[in-house]
mmCIF file of C-alpha atoms in Angstrom:
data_model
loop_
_atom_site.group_PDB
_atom_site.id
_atom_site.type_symbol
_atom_site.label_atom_id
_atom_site.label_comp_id
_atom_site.label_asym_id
_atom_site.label_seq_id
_atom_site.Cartn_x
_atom_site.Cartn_y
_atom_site.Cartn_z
ATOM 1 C CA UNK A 1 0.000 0.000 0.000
ATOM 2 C CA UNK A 2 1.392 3.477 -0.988
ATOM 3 C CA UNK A 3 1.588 5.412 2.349
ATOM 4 C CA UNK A 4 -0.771 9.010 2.457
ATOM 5 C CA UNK A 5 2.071 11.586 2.001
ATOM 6 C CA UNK A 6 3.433 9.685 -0.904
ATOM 7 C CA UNK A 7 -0.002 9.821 -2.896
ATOM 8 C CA UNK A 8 -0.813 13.419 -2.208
ATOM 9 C CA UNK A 9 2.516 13.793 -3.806
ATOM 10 C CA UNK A 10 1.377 11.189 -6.504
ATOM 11 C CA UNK A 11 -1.823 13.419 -6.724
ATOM 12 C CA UNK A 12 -0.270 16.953 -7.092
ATOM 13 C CA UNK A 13 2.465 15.641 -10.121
ATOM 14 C CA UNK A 14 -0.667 13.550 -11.774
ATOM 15 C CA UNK A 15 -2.729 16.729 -11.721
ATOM 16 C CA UNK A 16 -0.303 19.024 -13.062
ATOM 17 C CA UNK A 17 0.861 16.519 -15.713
ATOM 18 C CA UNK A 18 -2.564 15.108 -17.372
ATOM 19 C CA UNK A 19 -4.582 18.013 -16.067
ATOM 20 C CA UNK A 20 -2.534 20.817 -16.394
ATOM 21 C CA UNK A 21 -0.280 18.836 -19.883
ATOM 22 C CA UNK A 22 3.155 20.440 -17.913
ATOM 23 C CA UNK A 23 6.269 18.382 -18.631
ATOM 24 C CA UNK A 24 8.166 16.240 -16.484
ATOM 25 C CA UNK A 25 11.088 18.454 -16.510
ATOM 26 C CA UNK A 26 8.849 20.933 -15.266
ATOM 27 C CA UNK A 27 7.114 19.254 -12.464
ATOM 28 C CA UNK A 28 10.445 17.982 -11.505
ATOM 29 C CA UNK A 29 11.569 21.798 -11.091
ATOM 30 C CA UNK A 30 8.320 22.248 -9.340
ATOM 31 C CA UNK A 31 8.032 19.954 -7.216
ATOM 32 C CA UNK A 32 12.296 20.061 -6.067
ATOM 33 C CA UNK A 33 12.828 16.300 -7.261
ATOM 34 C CA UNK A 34 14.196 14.457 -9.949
ATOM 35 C CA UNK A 35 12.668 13.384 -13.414
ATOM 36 C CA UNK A 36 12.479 10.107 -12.433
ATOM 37 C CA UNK A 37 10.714 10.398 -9.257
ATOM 38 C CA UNK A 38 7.920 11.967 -11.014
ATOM 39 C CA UNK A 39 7.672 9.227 -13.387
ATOM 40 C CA UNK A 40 7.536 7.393 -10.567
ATOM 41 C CA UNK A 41 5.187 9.452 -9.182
ATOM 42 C CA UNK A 42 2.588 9.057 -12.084
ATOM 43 C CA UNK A 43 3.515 5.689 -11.724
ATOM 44 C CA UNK A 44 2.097 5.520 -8.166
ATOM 45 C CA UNK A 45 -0.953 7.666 -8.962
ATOM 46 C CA UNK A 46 -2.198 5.519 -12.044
ATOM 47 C CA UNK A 47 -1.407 2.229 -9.680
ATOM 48 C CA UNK A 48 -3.737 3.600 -6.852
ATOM 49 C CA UNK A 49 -6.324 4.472 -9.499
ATOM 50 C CA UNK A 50 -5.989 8.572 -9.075
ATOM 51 C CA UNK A 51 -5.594 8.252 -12.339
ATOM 52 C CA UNK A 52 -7.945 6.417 -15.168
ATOM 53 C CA UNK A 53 -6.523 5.733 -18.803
ATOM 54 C CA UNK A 54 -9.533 5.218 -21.205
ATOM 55 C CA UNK A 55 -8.778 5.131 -24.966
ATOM 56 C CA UNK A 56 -11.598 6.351 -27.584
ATOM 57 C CA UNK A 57 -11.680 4.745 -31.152
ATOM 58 C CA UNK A 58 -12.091 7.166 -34.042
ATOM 59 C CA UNK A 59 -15.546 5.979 -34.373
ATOM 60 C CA UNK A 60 -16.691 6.655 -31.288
ATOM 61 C CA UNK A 61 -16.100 10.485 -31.886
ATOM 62 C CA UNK A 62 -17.275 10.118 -35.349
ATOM 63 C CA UNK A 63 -21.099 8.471 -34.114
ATOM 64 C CA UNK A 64 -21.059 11.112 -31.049
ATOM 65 C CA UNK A 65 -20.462 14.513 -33.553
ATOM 66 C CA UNK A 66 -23.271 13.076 -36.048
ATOM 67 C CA UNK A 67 -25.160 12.476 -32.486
ATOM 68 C CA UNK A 68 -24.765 15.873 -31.346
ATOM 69 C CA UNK A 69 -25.496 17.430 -35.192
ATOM 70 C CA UNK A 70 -28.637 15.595 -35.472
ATOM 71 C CA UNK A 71 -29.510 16.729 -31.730
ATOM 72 C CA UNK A 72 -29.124 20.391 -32.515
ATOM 73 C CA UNK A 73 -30.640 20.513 -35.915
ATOM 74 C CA UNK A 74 -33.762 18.501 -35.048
ATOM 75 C CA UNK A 75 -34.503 18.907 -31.467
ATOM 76 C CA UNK A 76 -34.251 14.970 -30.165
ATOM 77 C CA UNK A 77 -31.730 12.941 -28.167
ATOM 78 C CA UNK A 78 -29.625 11.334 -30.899
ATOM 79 C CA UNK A 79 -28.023 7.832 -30.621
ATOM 80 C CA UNK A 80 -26.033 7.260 -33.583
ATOM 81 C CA UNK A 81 -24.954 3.548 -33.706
ATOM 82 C CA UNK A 82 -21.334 2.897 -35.646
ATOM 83 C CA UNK A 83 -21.095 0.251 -38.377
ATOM 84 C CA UNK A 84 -18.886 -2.118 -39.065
ATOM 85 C CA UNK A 85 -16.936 -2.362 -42.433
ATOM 86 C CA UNK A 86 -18.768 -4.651 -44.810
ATOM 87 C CA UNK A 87 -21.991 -4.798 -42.670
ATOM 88 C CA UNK A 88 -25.080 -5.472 -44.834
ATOM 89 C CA UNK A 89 -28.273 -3.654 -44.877
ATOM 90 C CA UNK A 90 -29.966 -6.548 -42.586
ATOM 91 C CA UNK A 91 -26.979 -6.671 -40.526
ATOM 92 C CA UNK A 92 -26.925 -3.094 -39.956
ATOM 93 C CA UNK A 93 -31.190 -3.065 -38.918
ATOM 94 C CA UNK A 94 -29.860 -5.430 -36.263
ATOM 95 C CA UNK A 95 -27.105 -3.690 -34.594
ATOM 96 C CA UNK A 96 -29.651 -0.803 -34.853
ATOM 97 C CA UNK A 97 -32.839 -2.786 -33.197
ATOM 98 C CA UNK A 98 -30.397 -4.185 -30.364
ATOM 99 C CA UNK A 99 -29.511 -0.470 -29.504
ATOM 100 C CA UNK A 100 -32.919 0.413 -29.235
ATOM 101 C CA UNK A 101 -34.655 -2.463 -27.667
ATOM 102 C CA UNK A 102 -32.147 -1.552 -24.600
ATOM 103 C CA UNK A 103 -33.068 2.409 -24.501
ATOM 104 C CA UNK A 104 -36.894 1.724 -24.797
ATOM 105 C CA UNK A 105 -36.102 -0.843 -21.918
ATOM 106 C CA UNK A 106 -34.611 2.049 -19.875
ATOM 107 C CA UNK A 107 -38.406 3.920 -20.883
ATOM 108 C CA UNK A 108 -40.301 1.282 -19.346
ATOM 109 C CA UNK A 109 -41.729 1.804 -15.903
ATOM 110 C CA UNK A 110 -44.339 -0.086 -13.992
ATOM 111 C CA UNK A 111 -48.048 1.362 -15.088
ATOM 112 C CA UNK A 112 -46.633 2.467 -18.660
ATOM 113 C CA UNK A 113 -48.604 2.430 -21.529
ATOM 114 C CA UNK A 114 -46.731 1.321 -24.265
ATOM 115 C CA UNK A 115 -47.764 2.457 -28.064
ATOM 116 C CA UNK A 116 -46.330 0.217 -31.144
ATOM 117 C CA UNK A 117 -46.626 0.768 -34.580
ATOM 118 C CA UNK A 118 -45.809 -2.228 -36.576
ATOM 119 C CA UNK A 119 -43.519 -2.905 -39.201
ATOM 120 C CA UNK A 120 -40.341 -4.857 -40.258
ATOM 121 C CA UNK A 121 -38.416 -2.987 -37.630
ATOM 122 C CA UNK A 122 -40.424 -2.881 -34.400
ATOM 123 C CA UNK A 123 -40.866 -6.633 -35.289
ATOM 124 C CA UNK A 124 -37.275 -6.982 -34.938
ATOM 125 C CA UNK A 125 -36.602 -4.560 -32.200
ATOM 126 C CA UNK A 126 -39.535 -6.675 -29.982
ATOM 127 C CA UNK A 127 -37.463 -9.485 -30.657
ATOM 128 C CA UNK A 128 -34.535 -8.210 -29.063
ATOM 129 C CA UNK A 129 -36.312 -6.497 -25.916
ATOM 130 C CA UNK A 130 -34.641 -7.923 -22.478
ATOM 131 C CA UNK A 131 -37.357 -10.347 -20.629
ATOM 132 C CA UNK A 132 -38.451 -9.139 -17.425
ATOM 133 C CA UNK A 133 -41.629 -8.335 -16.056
ATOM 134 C CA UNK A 134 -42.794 -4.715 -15.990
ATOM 135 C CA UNK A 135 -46.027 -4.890 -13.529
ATOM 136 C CA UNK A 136 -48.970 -2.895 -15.085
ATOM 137 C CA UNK A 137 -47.543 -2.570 -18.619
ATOM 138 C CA UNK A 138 -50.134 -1.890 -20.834
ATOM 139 C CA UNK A 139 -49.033 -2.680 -24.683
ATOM 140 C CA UNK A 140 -51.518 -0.883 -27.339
ATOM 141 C CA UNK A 141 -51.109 -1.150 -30.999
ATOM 142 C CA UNK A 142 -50.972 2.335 -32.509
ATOM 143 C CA UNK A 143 -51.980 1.561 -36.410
ATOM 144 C CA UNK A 144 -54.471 -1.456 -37.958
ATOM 145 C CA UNK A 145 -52.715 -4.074 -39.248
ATOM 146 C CA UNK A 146 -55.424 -5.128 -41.818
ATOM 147 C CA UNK A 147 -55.104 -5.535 -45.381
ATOM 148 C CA UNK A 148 -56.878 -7.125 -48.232
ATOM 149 C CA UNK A 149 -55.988 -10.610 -47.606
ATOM 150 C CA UNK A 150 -56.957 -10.439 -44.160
ATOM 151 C CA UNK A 151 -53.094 -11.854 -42.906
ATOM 152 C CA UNK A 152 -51.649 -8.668 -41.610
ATOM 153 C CA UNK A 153 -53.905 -9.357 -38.466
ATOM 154 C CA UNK A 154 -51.957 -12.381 -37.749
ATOM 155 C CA UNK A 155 -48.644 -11.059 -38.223
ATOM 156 C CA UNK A 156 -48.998 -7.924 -35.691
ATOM 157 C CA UNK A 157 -50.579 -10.117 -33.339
ATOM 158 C CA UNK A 158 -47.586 -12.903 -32.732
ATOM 159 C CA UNK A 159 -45.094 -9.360 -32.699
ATOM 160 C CA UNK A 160 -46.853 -8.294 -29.693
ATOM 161 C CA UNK A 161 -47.637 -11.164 -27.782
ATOM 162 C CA UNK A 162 -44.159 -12.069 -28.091
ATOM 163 C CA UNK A 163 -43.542 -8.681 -26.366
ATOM 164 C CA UNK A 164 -46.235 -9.314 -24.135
ATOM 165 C CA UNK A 165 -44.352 -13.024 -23.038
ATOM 166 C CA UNK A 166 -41.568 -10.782 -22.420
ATOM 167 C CA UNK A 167 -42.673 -8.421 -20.219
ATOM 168 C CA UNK A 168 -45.948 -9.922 -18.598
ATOM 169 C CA UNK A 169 -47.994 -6.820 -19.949
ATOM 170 C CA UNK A 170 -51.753 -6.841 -21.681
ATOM 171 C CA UNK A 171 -52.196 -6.002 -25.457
ATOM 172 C CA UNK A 172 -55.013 -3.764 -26.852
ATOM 173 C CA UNK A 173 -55.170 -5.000 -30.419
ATOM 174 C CA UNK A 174 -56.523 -2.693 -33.029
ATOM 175 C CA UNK A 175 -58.287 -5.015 -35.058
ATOM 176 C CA UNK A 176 -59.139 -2.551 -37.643
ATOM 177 C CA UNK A 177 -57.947 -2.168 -41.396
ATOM 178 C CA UNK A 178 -54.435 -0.213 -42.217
ATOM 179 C CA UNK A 179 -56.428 1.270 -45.124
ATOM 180 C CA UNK A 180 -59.907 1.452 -45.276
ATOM 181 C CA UNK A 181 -61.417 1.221 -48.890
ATOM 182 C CA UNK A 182 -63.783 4.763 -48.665
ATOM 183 C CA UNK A 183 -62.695 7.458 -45.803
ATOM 184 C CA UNK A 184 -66.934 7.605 -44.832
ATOM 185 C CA UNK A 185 -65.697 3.849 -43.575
ATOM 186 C CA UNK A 186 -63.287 5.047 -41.500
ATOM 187 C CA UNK A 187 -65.636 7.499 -39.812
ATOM 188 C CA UNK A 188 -68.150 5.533 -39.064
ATOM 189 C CA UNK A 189 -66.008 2.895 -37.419
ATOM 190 C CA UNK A 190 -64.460 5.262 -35.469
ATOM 191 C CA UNK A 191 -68.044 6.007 -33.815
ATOM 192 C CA UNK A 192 -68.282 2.435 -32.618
ATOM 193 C CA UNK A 193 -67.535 1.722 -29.310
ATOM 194 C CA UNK A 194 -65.199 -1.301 -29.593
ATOM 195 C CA UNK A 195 -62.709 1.080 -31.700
ATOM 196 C CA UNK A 196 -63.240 3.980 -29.592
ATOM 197 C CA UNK A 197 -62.137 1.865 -26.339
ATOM 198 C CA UNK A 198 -58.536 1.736 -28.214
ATOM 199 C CA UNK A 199 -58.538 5.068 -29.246
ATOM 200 C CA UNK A 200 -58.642 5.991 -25.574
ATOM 201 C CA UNK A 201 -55.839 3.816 -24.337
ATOM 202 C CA UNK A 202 -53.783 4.644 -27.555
ATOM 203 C CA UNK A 203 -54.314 8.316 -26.135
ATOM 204 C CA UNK A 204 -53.202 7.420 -22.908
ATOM 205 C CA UNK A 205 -49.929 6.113 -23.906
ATOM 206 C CA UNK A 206 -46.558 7.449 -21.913
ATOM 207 C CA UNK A 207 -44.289 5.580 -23.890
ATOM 208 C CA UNK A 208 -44.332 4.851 -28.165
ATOM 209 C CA UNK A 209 -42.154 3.351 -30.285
ATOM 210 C CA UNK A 210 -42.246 3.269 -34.130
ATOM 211 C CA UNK A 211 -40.084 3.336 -37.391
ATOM 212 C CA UNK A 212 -40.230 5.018 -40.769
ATOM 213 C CA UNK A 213 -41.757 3.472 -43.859
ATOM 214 C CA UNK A 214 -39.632 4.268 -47.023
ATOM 215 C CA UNK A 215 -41.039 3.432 -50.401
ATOM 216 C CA UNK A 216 -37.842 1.774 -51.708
ATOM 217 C CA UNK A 217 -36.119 1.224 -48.294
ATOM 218 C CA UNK A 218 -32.993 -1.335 -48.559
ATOM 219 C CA UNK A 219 -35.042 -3.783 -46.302
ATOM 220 C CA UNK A 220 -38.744 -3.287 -47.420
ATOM 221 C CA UNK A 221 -41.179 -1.860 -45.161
ATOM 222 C CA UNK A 222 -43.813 -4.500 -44.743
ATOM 223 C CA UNK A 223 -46.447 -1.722 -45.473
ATOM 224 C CA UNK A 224 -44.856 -1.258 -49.359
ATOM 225 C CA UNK A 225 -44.713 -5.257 -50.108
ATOM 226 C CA UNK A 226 -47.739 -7.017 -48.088
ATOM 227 C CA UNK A 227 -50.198 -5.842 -50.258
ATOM 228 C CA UNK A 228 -51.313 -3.011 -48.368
ATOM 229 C CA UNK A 229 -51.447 -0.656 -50.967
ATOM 230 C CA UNK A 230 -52.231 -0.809 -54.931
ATOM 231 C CA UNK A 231 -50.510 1.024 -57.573
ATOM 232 C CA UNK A 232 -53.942 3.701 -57.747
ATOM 233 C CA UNK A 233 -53.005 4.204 -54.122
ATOM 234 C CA UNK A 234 -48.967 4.621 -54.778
ATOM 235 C CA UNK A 235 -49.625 6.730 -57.624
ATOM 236 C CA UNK A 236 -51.623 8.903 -55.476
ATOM 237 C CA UNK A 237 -49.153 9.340 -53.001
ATOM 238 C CA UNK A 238 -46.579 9.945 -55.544
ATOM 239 C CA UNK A 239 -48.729 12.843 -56.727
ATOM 240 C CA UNK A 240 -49.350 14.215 -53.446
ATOM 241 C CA UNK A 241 -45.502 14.421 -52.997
ATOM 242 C CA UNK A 242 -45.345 11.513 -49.666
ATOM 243 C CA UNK A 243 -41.964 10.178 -49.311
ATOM 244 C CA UNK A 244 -42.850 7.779 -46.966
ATOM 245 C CA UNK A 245 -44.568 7.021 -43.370
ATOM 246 C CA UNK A 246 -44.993 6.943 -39.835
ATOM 247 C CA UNK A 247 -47.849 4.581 -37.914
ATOM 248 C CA UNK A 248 -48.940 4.753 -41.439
ATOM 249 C CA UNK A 249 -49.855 7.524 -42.186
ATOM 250 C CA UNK A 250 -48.210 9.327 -45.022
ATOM 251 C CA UNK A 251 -45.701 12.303 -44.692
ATOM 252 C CA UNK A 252 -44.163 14.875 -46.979
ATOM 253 C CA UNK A 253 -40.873 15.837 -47.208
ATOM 254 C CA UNK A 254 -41.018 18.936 -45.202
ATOM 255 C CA UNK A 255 -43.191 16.898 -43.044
ATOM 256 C CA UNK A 256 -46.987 17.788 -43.412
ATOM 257 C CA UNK A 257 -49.531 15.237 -43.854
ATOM 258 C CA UNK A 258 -53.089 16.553 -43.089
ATOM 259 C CA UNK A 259 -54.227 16.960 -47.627
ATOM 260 C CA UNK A 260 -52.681 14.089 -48.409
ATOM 261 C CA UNK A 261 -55.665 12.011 -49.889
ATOM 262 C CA UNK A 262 -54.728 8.431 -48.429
ATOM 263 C CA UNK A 263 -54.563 9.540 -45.026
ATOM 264 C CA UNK A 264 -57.984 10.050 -45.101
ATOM 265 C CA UNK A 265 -58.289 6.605 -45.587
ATOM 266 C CA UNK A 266 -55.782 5.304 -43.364
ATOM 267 C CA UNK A 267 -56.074 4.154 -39.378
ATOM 268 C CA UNK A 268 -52.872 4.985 -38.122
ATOM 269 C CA UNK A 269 -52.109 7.448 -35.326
ATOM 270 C CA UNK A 270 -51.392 10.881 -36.879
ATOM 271 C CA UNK A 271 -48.422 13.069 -36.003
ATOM 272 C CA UNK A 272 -50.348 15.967 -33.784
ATOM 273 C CA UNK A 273 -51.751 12.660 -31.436
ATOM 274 C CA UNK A 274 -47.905 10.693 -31.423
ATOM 275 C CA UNK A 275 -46.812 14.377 -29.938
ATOM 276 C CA UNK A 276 -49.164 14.329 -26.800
ATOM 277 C CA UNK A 277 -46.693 11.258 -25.690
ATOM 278 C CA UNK A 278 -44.292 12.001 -23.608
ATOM 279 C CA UNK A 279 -41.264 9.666 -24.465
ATOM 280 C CA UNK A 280 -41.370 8.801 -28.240
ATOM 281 C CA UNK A 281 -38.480 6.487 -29.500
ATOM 282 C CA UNK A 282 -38.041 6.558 -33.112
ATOM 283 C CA UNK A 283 -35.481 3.589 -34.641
ATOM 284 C CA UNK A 284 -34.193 3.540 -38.257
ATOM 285 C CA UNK A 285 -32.216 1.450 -40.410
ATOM 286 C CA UNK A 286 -30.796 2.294 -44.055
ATOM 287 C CA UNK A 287 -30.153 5.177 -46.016
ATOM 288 C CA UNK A 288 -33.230 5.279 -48.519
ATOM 289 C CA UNK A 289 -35.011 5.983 -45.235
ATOM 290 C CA UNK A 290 -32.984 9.103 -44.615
ATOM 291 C CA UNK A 291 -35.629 11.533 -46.606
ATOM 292 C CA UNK A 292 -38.880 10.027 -44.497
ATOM 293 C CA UNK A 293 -36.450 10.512 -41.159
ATOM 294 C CA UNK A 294 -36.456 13.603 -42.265
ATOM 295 C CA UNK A 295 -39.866 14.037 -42.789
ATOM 296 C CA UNK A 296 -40.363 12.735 -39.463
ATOM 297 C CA UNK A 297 -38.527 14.983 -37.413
ATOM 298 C CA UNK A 298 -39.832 18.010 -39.086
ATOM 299 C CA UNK A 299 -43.568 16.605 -38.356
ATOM 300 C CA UNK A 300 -41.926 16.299 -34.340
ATOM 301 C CA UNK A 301 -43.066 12.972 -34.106
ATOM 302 C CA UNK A 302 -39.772 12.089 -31.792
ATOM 303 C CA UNK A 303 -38.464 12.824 -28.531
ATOM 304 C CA UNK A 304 -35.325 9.993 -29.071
ATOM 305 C CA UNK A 305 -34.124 8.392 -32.183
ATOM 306 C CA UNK A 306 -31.850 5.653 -32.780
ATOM 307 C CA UNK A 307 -30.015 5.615 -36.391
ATOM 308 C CA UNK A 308 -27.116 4.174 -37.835
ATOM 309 C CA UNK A 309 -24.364 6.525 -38.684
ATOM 310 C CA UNK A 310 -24.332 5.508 -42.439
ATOM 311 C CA UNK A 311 -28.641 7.264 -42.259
ATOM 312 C CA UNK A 312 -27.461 9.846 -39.910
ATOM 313 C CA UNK A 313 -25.182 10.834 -42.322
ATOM 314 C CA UNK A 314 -27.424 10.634 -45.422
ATOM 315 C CA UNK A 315 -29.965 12.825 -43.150
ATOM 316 C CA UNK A 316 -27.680 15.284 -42.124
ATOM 317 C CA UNK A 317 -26.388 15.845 -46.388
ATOM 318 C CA UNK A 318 -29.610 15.895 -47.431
ATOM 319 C CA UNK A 319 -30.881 19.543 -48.816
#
């Protein structure tokens, strides 16, 4: 054990020699001892842990500036994942969904009431949430999940009570269409009581969690390739300038959506509703999704995004 007096010394040369970056020489001239006994000195002060050593990979400053760029220019708490070299576009949704499912699991309190939109990613982030329980977690889906073929139904509904396993919560299905065919549809299923009992808890949500759709996104969003939509609808939303989605409904690039025609149509929570939550965690994967990010964060749909740094940077070039 180094004896007191000889680690206050330790202290004084470590502080003037990584805190205050003076030489050796000169703490030695300081201090009235040799240039080895202040080597020996640091020596002493690193060995009694006065001092810590940590050593930061170029990447780590690289995700945290494109972190802190993203923060400032859009107003959310940026977590900017690094890629490795050669990663694929599937690989790199995983490394994303990993880094997520751990910050929503940081969200989640007893008595939460969880929002989900579904989609290719959340169904791989839920897969990758830690398994504990989480007493009084309420899970309610925050979009319909029905299309023409009636499957979509059954595909949300193993996602979430998977989740459910996980965390011993209760789902509140939405068992209504992602489209409906005629917008007078929508509005008179949205009087009945069954569907206004989910509205409420989807309003009462403290927590949400939800990707972008991107029309041409590296790995499709299930909304473009499960036959949710048909090429009248795309064509539509091609002409009413959408670039993509969020909870399914349809966004602009500078991030309006109320005139777009298929959102009329559509059962998905809408942007001025997904605000009223407090903690909303938005996760993306690929670069084609960088324009709908976009879109997102001008529409303020997030509080906290996850992103890989290959889409942060895309996001952060685009004009």
């Amino acid at each position: 054990m180094i004896p007191d007096g000889r680690l206050d010394a330790a202290f004084a040369a470590a502080r003037m020699y990584y805190g205050e970056s003076q030489t050796m020489d000169a703490i030695a001239s300081s201090l009235s001892v040799s240039r080895s006994t202040v080597s020996r000195m640091l020596r002493d002060a690193r060995e009694a842990g006065l001092v810590q050593i940590s050593l930061r990979p170029p990447e780590a400053h690289r995700v945290e500036e494109l972190g802190r760029r993203v923060s400032r220019q859009y107003g959310v708490q940026a977590h900017v994942v690094p890629m490795e070299t050669g990663e694929d576009e599937r690989e790199r949704l995983h490394t994303v969904v990993e880094t997520g499912a751990a910050l929503l699991d940081e969200m989640l309190e007893p008595g939460t009431t969880l929002g989900v939109a579904w989609g290719t990613t959340m169904a791989a982030l839920l897969s990758k949430v830690r398994t504990r329980p989480v007493p009084g977690l309420r899970i309610v889906q925050l979009n319909g999940a029905i299309n023409v073929e009636g499957s979509g139904l059954t595909y949300i509904t193993t996602v979430l009570a998977r989740a459910a396993t996980r965390w011993d919560a209760t789902v509140h299905q939405f068992p209504v269409p992602a489209f409906f065919d005629y917008p007078a549809t929508r509005e008179a299923m949205w009087r009945e009581r069954s569907v206004q009992r989910v509205l409420d808890v989807q309003r009462q949500a403290t927590v949400a969690v939800f990707s972008v759709g991107a029309f041409d996104a590296e790995v499709p969003s299930h909304v473009y390739t499960h036959n949710y939509l048909t090429e009248e609808d795309l064509h539509s939303l091609r002409a009413d300038g959408a670039v993509g989605d969020v909870c399914t409904v349809f966004l602009r690039a500078d991030g309006s959506y109320r005139d777009i025609s298929m959102n009329a149509r559509g059962s998905g929570t809408p942007p001025d509703q997904l605000t009223r939550i407090p903690r909303r965690l938005l996760v993306a994967a690929g670069s084609r999704k960088a324009l709908p990010l976009r879109a997102a964060l001008r529409a303020g749909v997030a509080t906290d995004v996850v992103v890989d740094e290959v889409t942060a940077a895309h996001l952060l070039a685009l004009r």
